[in-house]
mmCIF file with all atom_site columns, C-alpha atoms in Angstrom:
data_model
loop_
_atom_site.group_PDB
_atom_site.id
_atom_site.type_symbol
_atom_site.label_atom_id
_atom_site.label_alt_id
_atom_site.label_comp_id
_atom_site.label_asym_id
_atom_site.label_entity_id
_atom_site.label_seq_id
_atom_site.pdbx_PDB_ins_code
_atom_site.Cartn_x
_atom_site.Cartn_y
_atom_site.Cartn_z
_atom_site.occupancy
_atom_site.B_iso_or_equiv
_atom_site.pdbx_formal_charge
_atom_site.auth_seq_id
_atom_site.auth_comp_id
_atom_site.auth_asym_id
_atom_site.auth_atom_id
_atom_site.pdbx_PDB_model_num
ATOM 1   C CA . MET B 1 1   ? -1.907  -0.272  5.915   1.00 92.00 ? 1   MET B CA 1
ATOM 2   C CA . ARG B 1 2   ? 0.479   1.826   7.989   1.00 95.00 ? 2   ARG B CA 1
ATOM 3   C CA . GLU B 1 3   ? 2.881   -1.063  8.497   1.00 95.00 ? 3   GLU B CA 1
ATOM 4   C CA . GLU B 1 4   ? 2.494   -2.127  4.865   1.00 95.00 ? 4   GLU B CA 1
ATOM 5   C CA . GLU B 1 5   ? 3.548   1.351   3.723   1.00 95.00 ? 5   GLU B CA 1
ATOM 6   C CA . LYS B 1 6   ? 6.443   1.255   6.225   1.00 96.00 ? 6   LYS B CA 1
ATOM 7   C CA . LEU B 1 7   ? 7.463   -2.123  4.818   1.00 97.00 ? 7   LEU B CA 1
ATOM 8   C CA . ALA B 1 8   ? 7.684   -0.645  1.315   1.00 97.00 ? 8   ALA B CA 1
ATOM 9   C CA . ARG B 1 9   ? 9.592   2.410   2.539   1.00 97.00 ? 9   ARG B CA 1
ATOM 10  C CA . ASP B 1 10  ? 12.055  0.376   4.615   1.00 98.00 ? 10  ASP B CA 1
ATOM 11  C CA . VAL B 1 11  ? 12.718  -2.156  1.844   1.00 98.00 ? 11  VAL B CA 1
ATOM 12  C CA . TYR B 1 12  ? 13.287  0.650   -0.678  1.00 98.00 ? 12  TYR B CA 1
ATOM 13  C CA . ILE B 1 13  ? 15.631  2.499   1.679   1.00 97.00 ? 13  ILE B CA 1
ATOM 14  C CA . THR B 1 14  ? 17.676  -0.663  2.174   1.00 98.00 ? 14  THR B CA 1
ATOM 15  C CA . LEU B 1 15  ? 17.738  -1.680  -1.495  1.00 98.00 ? 15  LEU B CA 1
ATOM 16  C CA . ASN B 1 16  ? 18.728  1.852   -2.460  1.00 98.00 ? 16  ASN B CA 1
ATOM 17  C CA . GLN B 1 17  ? 21.659  1.627   -0.022  1.00 97.00 ? 17  GLN B CA 1
ATOM 18  C CA . ILE B 1 18  ? 22.707  -1.667  -1.622  1.00 98.00 ? 18  ILE B CA 1
ATOM 19  C CA . TRP B 1 19  ? 22.256  -0.803  -5.311  1.00 98.00 ? 19  TRP B CA 1
ATOM 20  C CA . GLY B 1 20  ? 21.812  2.950   -5.677  1.00 96.00 ? 20  GLY B CA 1
ATOM 21  C CA . ILE B 1 21  ? 19.105  2.501   -8.324  1.00 96.00 ? 21  ILE B CA 1
ATOM 22  C CA . PRO B 1 22  ? 17.390  5.920   -8.632  1.00 96.00 ? 22  PRO B CA 1
ATOM 23  C CA . ILE B 1 23  ? 13.817  4.583   -8.529  1.00 97.00 ? 23  ILE B CA 1
ATOM 24  C CA . PHE B 1 24  ? 14.284  3.455   -4.927  1.00 97.00 ? 24  PHE B CA 1
ATOM 25  C CA . ALA B 1 25  ? 15.534  6.839   -3.767  1.00 95.00 ? 25  ALA B CA 1
ATOM 26  C CA . ASN B 1 26  ? 12.733  8.576   -5.678  1.00 94.00 ? 26  ASN B CA 1
ATOM 27  C CA . ILE B 1 27  ? 9.961   6.441   -4.156  1.00 96.00 ? 27  ILE B CA 1
ATOM 28  C CA . VAL B 1 28  ? 11.141  6.537   -0.515  1.00 94.00 ? 28  VAL B CA 1
ATOM 29  C CA . ALA B 1 29  ? 9.748   10.043  0.069   1.00 91.00 ? 29  ALA B CA 1
ATOM 30  C CA . THR B 1 30  ? 6.398   9.030   -1.408  1.00 93.00 ? 30  THR B CA 1
ATOM 31  C CA . GLU B 1 31  ? 6.207   5.963   0.825   1.00 94.00 ? 31  GLU B CA 1
ATOM 32  C CA . GLN B 1 32  ? 6.830   8.237   3.819   1.00 93.00 ? 32  GLN B CA 1
ATOM 33  C CA . GLN B 1 33  ? 3.942   10.426  2.637   1.00 94.00 ? 33  GLN B CA 1
ATOM 34  C CA . HIS B 1 34  ? 1.781   7.299   2.399   1.00 94.00 ? 34  HIS B CA 1
ATOM 35  C CA . MET B 1 35  ? 2.731   6.379   5.969   1.00 95.00 ? 35  MET B CA 1
ATOM 36  C CA . ASP B 1 36  ? 1.896   9.893   7.136   1.00 95.00 ? 36  ASP B CA 1
ATOM 37  C CA . ALA B 1 37  ? -1.488  9.863   5.380   1.00 95.00 ? 37  ALA B CA 1
ATOM 38  C CA . VAL B 1 38  ? -2.468  6.602   7.077   1.00 96.00 ? 38  VAL B CA 1
ATOM 39  C CA . ARG B 1 39  ? -1.145  7.937   10.411  1.00 96.00 ? 39  ARG B CA 1
ATOM 40  C CA . PHE B 1 40  ? -3.466  10.939  10.001  1.00 96.00 ? 40  PHE B CA 1
ATOM 41  C CA . LEU B 1 41  ? -6.443  8.569   9.615   1.00 96.00 ? 41  LEU B CA 1
ATOM 42  C CA . ILE B 1 42  ? -5.313  6.596   12.659  1.00 96.00 ? 42  ILE B CA 1
ATOM 43  C CA . TRP B 1 43  ? -5.198  9.796   14.714  1.00 96.00 ? 43  TRP B CA 1
ATOM 44  C CA . ARG B 1 44  ? -8.462  11.094  13.267  1.00 95.00 ? 44  ARG B CA 1
ATOM 45  C CA . TYR B 1 45  ? -10.350 7.930   14.193  1.00 95.00 ? 45  TYR B CA 1
ATOM 46  C CA . ASP B 1 46  ? -8.527  7.440   17.501  1.00 96.00 ? 46  ASP B CA 1
ATOM 47  C CA . LEU B 1 47  ? -7.076  4.065   16.535  1.00 95.00 ? 47  LEU B CA 1
ATOM 48  C CA . VAL B 1 48  ? -3.928  2.387   17.789  1.00 95.00 ? 48  VAL B CA 1
ATOM 49  C CA . ASP B 1 49  ? -0.929  3.142   15.590  1.00 94.00 ? 49  ASP B CA 1
ATOM 50  C CA . PRO B 1 50  ? 1.036   -0.068  14.960  1.00 93.00 ? 50  PRO B CA 1
ATOM 51  C CA . VAL B 1 51  ? 4.120   2.002   14.034  1.00 93.00 ? 51  VAL B CA 1
ATOM 52  C CA . LEU B 1 52  ? 5.414   3.376   17.315  1.00 86.00 ? 52  LEU B CA 1
ATOM 53  C CA . ASP B 1 53  ? 8.498   4.891   15.711  1.00 86.00 ? 53  ASP B CA 1
ATOM 54  C CA . ASP B 1 54  ? 8.990   5.494   11.957  1.00 84.00 ? 54  ASP B CA 1
ATOM 55  C CA . GLU B 1 55  ? 12.774  5.377   12.168  1.00 86.00 ? 55  GLU B CA 1
ATOM 56  C CA . PRO B 1 56  ? 14.011  1.876   12.986  1.00 92.00 ? 56  PRO B CA 1
ATOM 57  C CA . ILE B 1 57  ? 14.360  0.356   9.532   1.00 95.00 ? 57  ILE B CA 1
ATOM 58  C CA . GLY B 1 58  ? 13.015  -3.191  9.369   1.00 95.00 ? 58  GLY B CA 1
ATOM 59  C CA . GLU B 1 59  ? 11.355  -3.127  12.790  1.00 94.00 ? 59  GLU B CA 1
ATOM 60  C CA . PHE B 1 60  ? 7.628   -3.821  12.954  1.00 94.00 ? 60  PHE B CA 1
ATOM 61  C CA . GLN B 1 61  ? 5.018   -4.642  15.578  1.00 92.00 ? 61  GLN B CA 1
ATOM 62  C CA . ASN B 1 62  ? 3.630   -7.355  13.322  1.00 93.00 ? 62  ASN B CA 1
ATOM 63  C CA . GLU B 1 63  ? 6.136   -10.207 13.018  1.00 94.00 ? 63  GLU B CA 1
ATOM 64  C CA . GLU B 1 64  ? 4.836   -11.016 9.538   1.00 95.00 ? 64  GLU B CA 1
ATOM 65  C CA . PHE B 1 65  ? 6.042   -7.635  8.266   1.00 95.00 ? 65  PHE B CA 1
ATOM 66  C CA . GLU B 1 66  ? 9.406   -8.153  9.933   1.00 94.00 ? 66  GLU B CA 1
ATOM 67  C CA . PHE B 1 67  ? 9.702   -11.519 8.175   1.00 97.00 ? 67  PHE B CA 1
ATOM 68  C CA . LEU B 1 68  ? 8.683   -9.991  4.823   1.00 97.00 ? 68  LEU B CA 1
ATOM 69  C CA . TYR B 1 69  ? 11.217  -7.199  5.243   1.00 98.00 ? 69  TYR B CA 1
ATOM 70  C CA . GLY B 1 70  ? 14.014  -9.733  5.774   1.00 98.00 ? 70  GLY B CA 1
ATOM 71  C CA . MET B 1 71  ? 12.875  -11.891 2.876   1.00 98.00 ? 71  MET B CA 1
ATOM 72  C CA . PHE B 1 72  ? 12.483  -8.954  0.461   1.00 98.00 ? 72  PHE B CA 1
ATOM 73  C CA . VAL B 1 73  ? 15.887  -7.507  1.363   1.00 98.00 ? 73  VAL B CA 1
ATOM 74  C CA . MET B 1 74  ? 17.576  -10.895 1.085   1.00 98.00 ? 74  MET B CA 1
ATOM 75  C CA . LEU B 1 75  ? 16.072  -11.470 -2.370  1.00 98.00 ? 75  LEU B CA 1
ATOM 76  C CA . GLY B 1 76  ? 16.642  -7.878  -3.507  1.00 98.00 ? 76  GLY B CA 1
ATOM 77  C CA . ALA B 1 77  ? 20.280  -7.997  -2.430  1.00 98.00 ? 77  ALA B CA 1
ATOM 78  C CA . THR B 1 78  ? 21.057  -10.795 -4.899  1.00 98.00 ? 78  THR B CA 1
ATOM 79  C CA . SER B 1 79  ? 20.869  -8.576  -8.018  1.00 98.00 ? 79  SER B CA 1
ATOM 80  C CA . ARG B 1 80  ? 19.552  -5.288  -9.337  1.00 98.00 ? 80  ARG B CA 1
ATOM 81  C CA . GLU B 1 81  ? 16.889  -7.174  -11.273 1.00 98.00 ? 81  GLU B CA 1
ATOM 82  C CA . HIS B 1 82  ? 15.772  -9.015  -8.141  1.00 98.00 ? 82  HIS B CA 1
ATOM 83  C CA . ALA B 1 83  ? 15.620  -5.688  -6.295  1.00 98.00 ? 83  ALA B CA 1
ATOM 84  C CA . LEU B 1 84  ? 13.351  -4.248  -8.996  1.00 98.00 ? 84  LEU B CA 1
ATOM 85  C CA . PHE B 1 85  ? 11.285  -7.445  -8.931  1.00 98.00 ? 85  PHE B CA 1
ATOM 86  C CA . VAL B 1 86  ? 10.806  -7.005  -5.159  1.00 98.00 ? 86  VAL B CA 1
ATOM 87  C CA . GLY B 1 87  ? 9.572   -3.451  -5.747  1.00 98.00 ? 87  GLY B CA 1
ATOM 88  C CA . SER B 1 88  ? 7.088   -4.694  -8.364  1.00 98.00 ? 88  SER B CA 1
ATOM 89  C CA . PHE B 1 89  ? 5.901   -7.453  -6.052  1.00 98.00 ? 89  PHE B CA 1
ATOM 90  C CA . ILE B 1 90  ? 5.363   -5.032  -3.132  1.00 98.00 ? 90  ILE B CA 1
ATOM 91  C CA . GLU B 1 91  ? 3.381   -2.573  -5.264  1.00 98.00 ? 91  GLU B CA 1
ATOM 92  C CA . ASP B 1 92  ? 1.356   -5.386  -6.863  1.00 98.00 ? 92  ASP B CA 1
ATOM 93  C CA . LEU B 1 93  ? 0.356   -6.558  -3.367  1.00 97.00 ? 93  LEU B CA 1
ATOM 94  C CA . ASP B 1 94  ? -0.247  -3.035  -2.108  1.00 97.00 ? 94  ASP B CA 1
ATOM 95  C CA . ILE B 1 95  ? -2.716  -2.241  -4.915  1.00 97.00 ? 95  ILE B CA 1
ATOM 96  C CA . VAL B 1 96  ? -4.766  -5.348  -4.140  1.00 97.00 ? 96  VAL B CA 1
ATOM 97  C CA . ASP B 1 97  ? -4.678  -4.750  -0.374  1.00 96.00 ? 97  ASP B CA 1
ATOM 98  C CA . LEU B 1 98  ? -5.811  -1.153  -0.890  1.00 96.00 ? 98  LEU B CA 1
ATOM 99  C CA . ARG B 1 99  ? -8.609  -2.346  -3.165  1.00 95.00 ? 99  ARG B CA 1
ATOM 100 C CA . GLU B 1 100 ? -9.811  -4.651  -0.385  1.00 95.00 ? 100 GLU B CA 1
ATOM 101 C CA . ALA B 1 101 ? -9.447  -1.907  2.245   1.00 94.00 ? 101 ALA B CA 1
ATOM 102 C CA . LEU B 1 102 ? -11.534 0.452   0.106   1.00 93.00 ? 102 LEU B CA 1
ATOM 103 C CA . GLY B 1 103 ? -14.383 -2.058  0.319   1.00 92.00 ? 103 GLY B CA 1
ATOM 104 C CA . GLU B 1 104 ? -14.189 -2.083  4.110   1.00 93.00 ? 104 GLU B CA 1
ATOM 105 C CA . SER B 1 105 ? -14.836 1.615   4.697   1.00 90.00 ? 105 SER B CA 1
ATOM 106 C CA . SER B 1 106 ? -17.591 4.050   3.843   1.00 92.00 ? 106 SER B CA 1
ATOM 107 C CA . ALA B 1 107 ? -15.815 7.105   5.310   1.00 94.00 ? 107 ALA B CA 1
ATOM 108 C CA . PRO B 1 108 ? -15.126 9.613   2.497   1.00 94.00 ? 108 PRO B CA 1
ATOM 109 C CA . ASP B 1 109 ? -11.751 10.680  3.936   1.00 95.00 ? 109 ASP B CA 1
ATOM 110 C CA . VAL B 1 110 ? -10.553 7.086   4.286   1.00 95.00 ? 110 VAL B CA 1
ATOM 111 C CA . LYS B 1 111 ? -11.676 6.276   0.756   1.00 95.00 ? 111 LYS B CA 1
ATOM 112 C CA . ALA B 1 112 ? -9.957  9.399   -0.628  1.00 95.00 ? 112 ALA B CA 1
ATOM 113 C CA . VAL B 1 113 ? -6.682  8.563   1.143   1.00 96.00 ? 113 VAL B CA 1
ATOM 114 C CA . PHE B 1 114 ? -6.790  4.945   -0.010  1.00 96.00 ? 114 PHE B CA 1
ATOM 115 C CA . HIS B 1 115 ? -7.589  5.942   -3.619  1.00 95.00 ? 115 HIS B CA 1
ATOM 116 C CA . ASN B 1 116 ? -4.574  8.276   -3.558  1.00 95.00 ? 116 ASN B CA 1
ATOM 117 C CA . LEU B 1 117 ? -2.351  5.572   -2.057  1.00 96.00 ? 117 LEU B CA 1
ATOM 118 C CA . GLN B 1 118 ? -3.513  3.208   -4.776  1.00 96.00 ? 118 GLN B CA 1
ATOM 119 C CA . LYS B 1 119 ? -2.707  5.817   -7.455  1.00 96.00 ? 119 LYS B CA 1
ATOM 120 C CA . GLY B 1 120 ? 0.793   6.150   -5.980  1.00 96.00 ? 120 GLY B CA 1
ATOM 121 C CA . SER B 1 121 ? 1.241   2.378   -5.971  1.00 97.00 ? 121 SER B CA 1
ATOM 122 C CA . ARG B 1 122 ? 0.141   2.177   -9.611  1.00 97.00 ? 122 ARG B CA 1
ATOM 123 C CA . ASN B 1 123 ? 2.770   4.793   -10.484 1.00 97.00 ? 123 ASN B CA 1
ATOM 124 C CA . HIS B 1 124 ? 5.409   2.892   -8.504  1.00 98.00 ? 124 HIS B CA 1
ATOM 125 C CA . LEU B 1 125 ? 4.453   -0.369  -10.207 1.00 98.00 ? 125 LEU B CA 1
ATOM 126 C CA . ARG B 1 126 ? 4.803   1.337   -13.589 1.00 98.00 ? 126 ARG B CA 1
ATOM 127 C CA . GLY B 1 127 ? 8.246   2.593   -12.646 1.00 97.00 ? 127 GLY B CA 1
ATOM 128 C CA . PHE B 1 128 ? 9.476   -0.793  -11.473 1.00 98.00 ? 128 PHE B CA 1
ATOM 129 C CA . PHE B 1 129 ? 7.956   -2.545  -14.487 1.00 97.00 ? 129 PHE B CA 1
ATOM 130 C CA . TRP B 1 130 ? 9.566   -0.105  -16.922 1.00 96.00 ? 130 TRP B CA 1
ATOM 131 C CA . ASN B 1 131 ? 12.941  -0.429  -15.158 1.00 97.00 ? 131 ASN B CA 1
ATOM 132 C CA . LEU B 1 132 ? 12.734  -4.216  -15.409 1.00 98.00 ? 132 LEU B CA 1
ATOM 133 C CA . GLN B 1 133 ? 11.633  -4.017  -19.038 1.00 96.00 ? 133 GLN B CA 1
ATOM 134 C CA . ASP B 1 134 ? 14.655  -1.809  -19.819 1.00 96.00 ? 134 ASP B CA 1
ATOM 135 C CA . ARG B 1 135 ? 16.810  -4.626  -18.418 1.00 97.00 ? 135 ARG B CA 1
ATOM 136 C CA . GLY B 1 136 ? 15.054  -7.267  -20.535 1.00 96.00 ? 136 GLY B CA 1
ATOM 137 C CA . VAL B 1 137 ? 13.159  -8.737  -17.571 1.00 96.00 ? 137 VAL B CA 1
ATOM 138 C CA . LEU B 1 138 ? 9.392   -9.235  -17.565 1.00 94.00 ? 138 LEU B CA 1
ATOM 139 C CA . TYR B 1 139 ? 7.407   -8.998  -14.335 1.00 96.00 ? 139 TYR B CA 1
ATOM 140 C CA . TYR B 1 140 ? 4.240   -11.085 -14.225 1.00 96.00 ? 140 TYR B CA 1
ATOM 141 C CA . PRO B 1 141 ? 1.702   -10.082 -11.531 1.00 97.00 ? 141 PRO B CA 1
ATOM 142 C CA . TYR B 1 142 ? 1.179   -12.276 -8.491  1.00 97.00 ? 142 TYR B CA 1
ATOM 143 C CA . PHE B 1 143 ? -1.805  -10.509 -6.908  1.00 97.00 ? 143 PHE B CA 1
ATOM 144 C CA . LEU B 1 144 ? -3.403  -8.370  -9.611  1.00 98.00 ? 144 LEU B CA 1
ATOM 145 C CA . ASP B 1 145 ? -5.232  -10.127 -12.409 1.00 97.00 ? 145 ASP B CA 1
ATOM 146 C CA . TYR B 1 146 ? -3.318  -9.902  -15.682 1.00 97.00 ? 146 TYR B CA 1
ATOM 147 C CA . PRO B 1 147 ? -5.728  -7.547  -17.530 1.00 97.00 ? 147 PRO B CA 1
ATOM 148 C CA . SER B 1 148 ? -5.710  -5.065  -14.605 1.00 97.00 ? 148 SER B CA 1
ATOM 149 C CA . PHE B 1 149 ? -1.933  -5.257  -14.415 1.00 98.00 ? 149 PHE B CA 1
ATOM 150 C CA . MET B 1 150 ? -1.504  -4.633  -18.145 1.00 97.00 ? 150 MET B CA 1
ATOM 151 C CA . GLU B 1 151 ? -3.931  -1.717  -18.010 1.00 97.00 ? 151 GLU B CA 1
ATOM 152 C CA . ILE B 1 152 ? -1.798  -0.147  -15.265 1.00 97.00 ? 152 ILE B CA 1
ATOM 153 C CA . VAL B 1 153 ? 1.606   -0.599  -16.911 1.00 97.00 ? 153 VAL B CA 1
ATOM 154 C CA . LYS B 1 154 ? 0.414   0.498   -20.358 1.00 96.00 ? 154 LYS B CA 1
ATOM 155 C CA . THR B 1 155 ? -1.158  3.750   -19.171 1.00 95.00 ? 155 THR B CA 1
ATOM 156 C CA . PRO B 1 156 ? 0.740   6.976   -18.464 1.00 94.00 ? 156 PRO B CA 1
ATOM 157 C CA . TRP B 1 157 ? 1.865   8.246   -15.089 1.00 94.00 ? 157 TRP B CA 1
ATOM 158 C CA . GLU B 1 158 ? -1.053  9.530   -12.980 1.00 95.00 ? 158 GLU B CA 1
ATOM 159 C CA . PHE B 1 159 ? -1.012  13.030  -11.504 1.00 91.00 ? 159 PHE B CA 1
ATOM 160 C CA . GLY B 1 160 ? -3.337  14.951  -9.241  1.00 87.00 ? 160 GLY B CA 1
ATOM 161 C CA . VAL B 1 161 ? -5.392  14.200  -6.166  1.00 87.00 ? 161 VAL B CA 1
ATOM 162 C CA . LEU B 1 162 ? -8.300  11.748  -6.206  1.00 82.00 ? 162 LEU B CA 1
ATOM 163 C CA . ASP B 1 163 ? -11.591 12.037  -4.328  1.00 84.00 ? 163 ASP B CA 1
ATOM 164 C CA . GLU B 1 164 ? -13.375 9.303   -2.348  1.00 86.00 ? 164 GLU B CA 1
ATOM 165 C CA . GLU B 1 165 ? -14.630 7.765   -5.609  1.00 87.00 ? 165 GLU B CA 1
ATOM 166 C CA . GLY B 1 166 ? -11.194 7.739   -7.229  1.00 86.00 ? 166 GLY B CA 1
ATOM 167 C CA . ASN B 1 167 ? -11.972 10.666  -9.545  1.00 84.00 ? 167 ASN B CA 1
ATOM 168 C CA . ARG B 1 168 ? -9.371  13.330  -10.205 1.00 84.00 ? 168 ARG B CA 1
ATOM 169 C CA . LEU B 1 169 ? -10.039 16.596  -8.394  1.00 78.00 ? 169 LEU B CA 1
#
C-alpha cells in the first residue's frame, strides 16, 4: 500500500507539472498523508518499508510500480482528459486494493487507517470523475463494480475520520 500511495502521489505530481490542472496539485498533499499513514503502520509493526526515500519521483523498489508510473505518465501526458482518466483509474484501483487489504487484517489501527485511505480515494475518484464530466468525458470503472462506482460518484464529498469499522468518529 505504501508504494501504491507513492505511485498515485508521483503520477499526480508529474501530471500537475505537465498540465497544471488544480485537482492534481490539491490531491498531492493528501497522497503524501496517505503514504505517511501507511509508513506509521510499517514502523508500528516493525515491517520493512518498501519506500526507502519518498523524494525520487517515479522510483520504486517494485518494478511493477515503476512500469505503471511510466505508463500512467505517458498516457496522461497525451491530453488533459487522459490525465484525468489516469487519476480516475488509479483511485478506482486503490479503492479495490484497500477493500482487499481490509479483509487481510484484524488490527483495529490498520483497519482504521485503511478505511480512511479508502475514504480519501473515494473523494479523489469523485473529483476526477466530476472534472471529466465537466469536459464531456465519461469514466467507466475498471476495478469497482458499476453500482459501487455510481454510489461513490453520486454521493457528496466525505469529511471526518473513520474508525476501524468505517464509521465516522
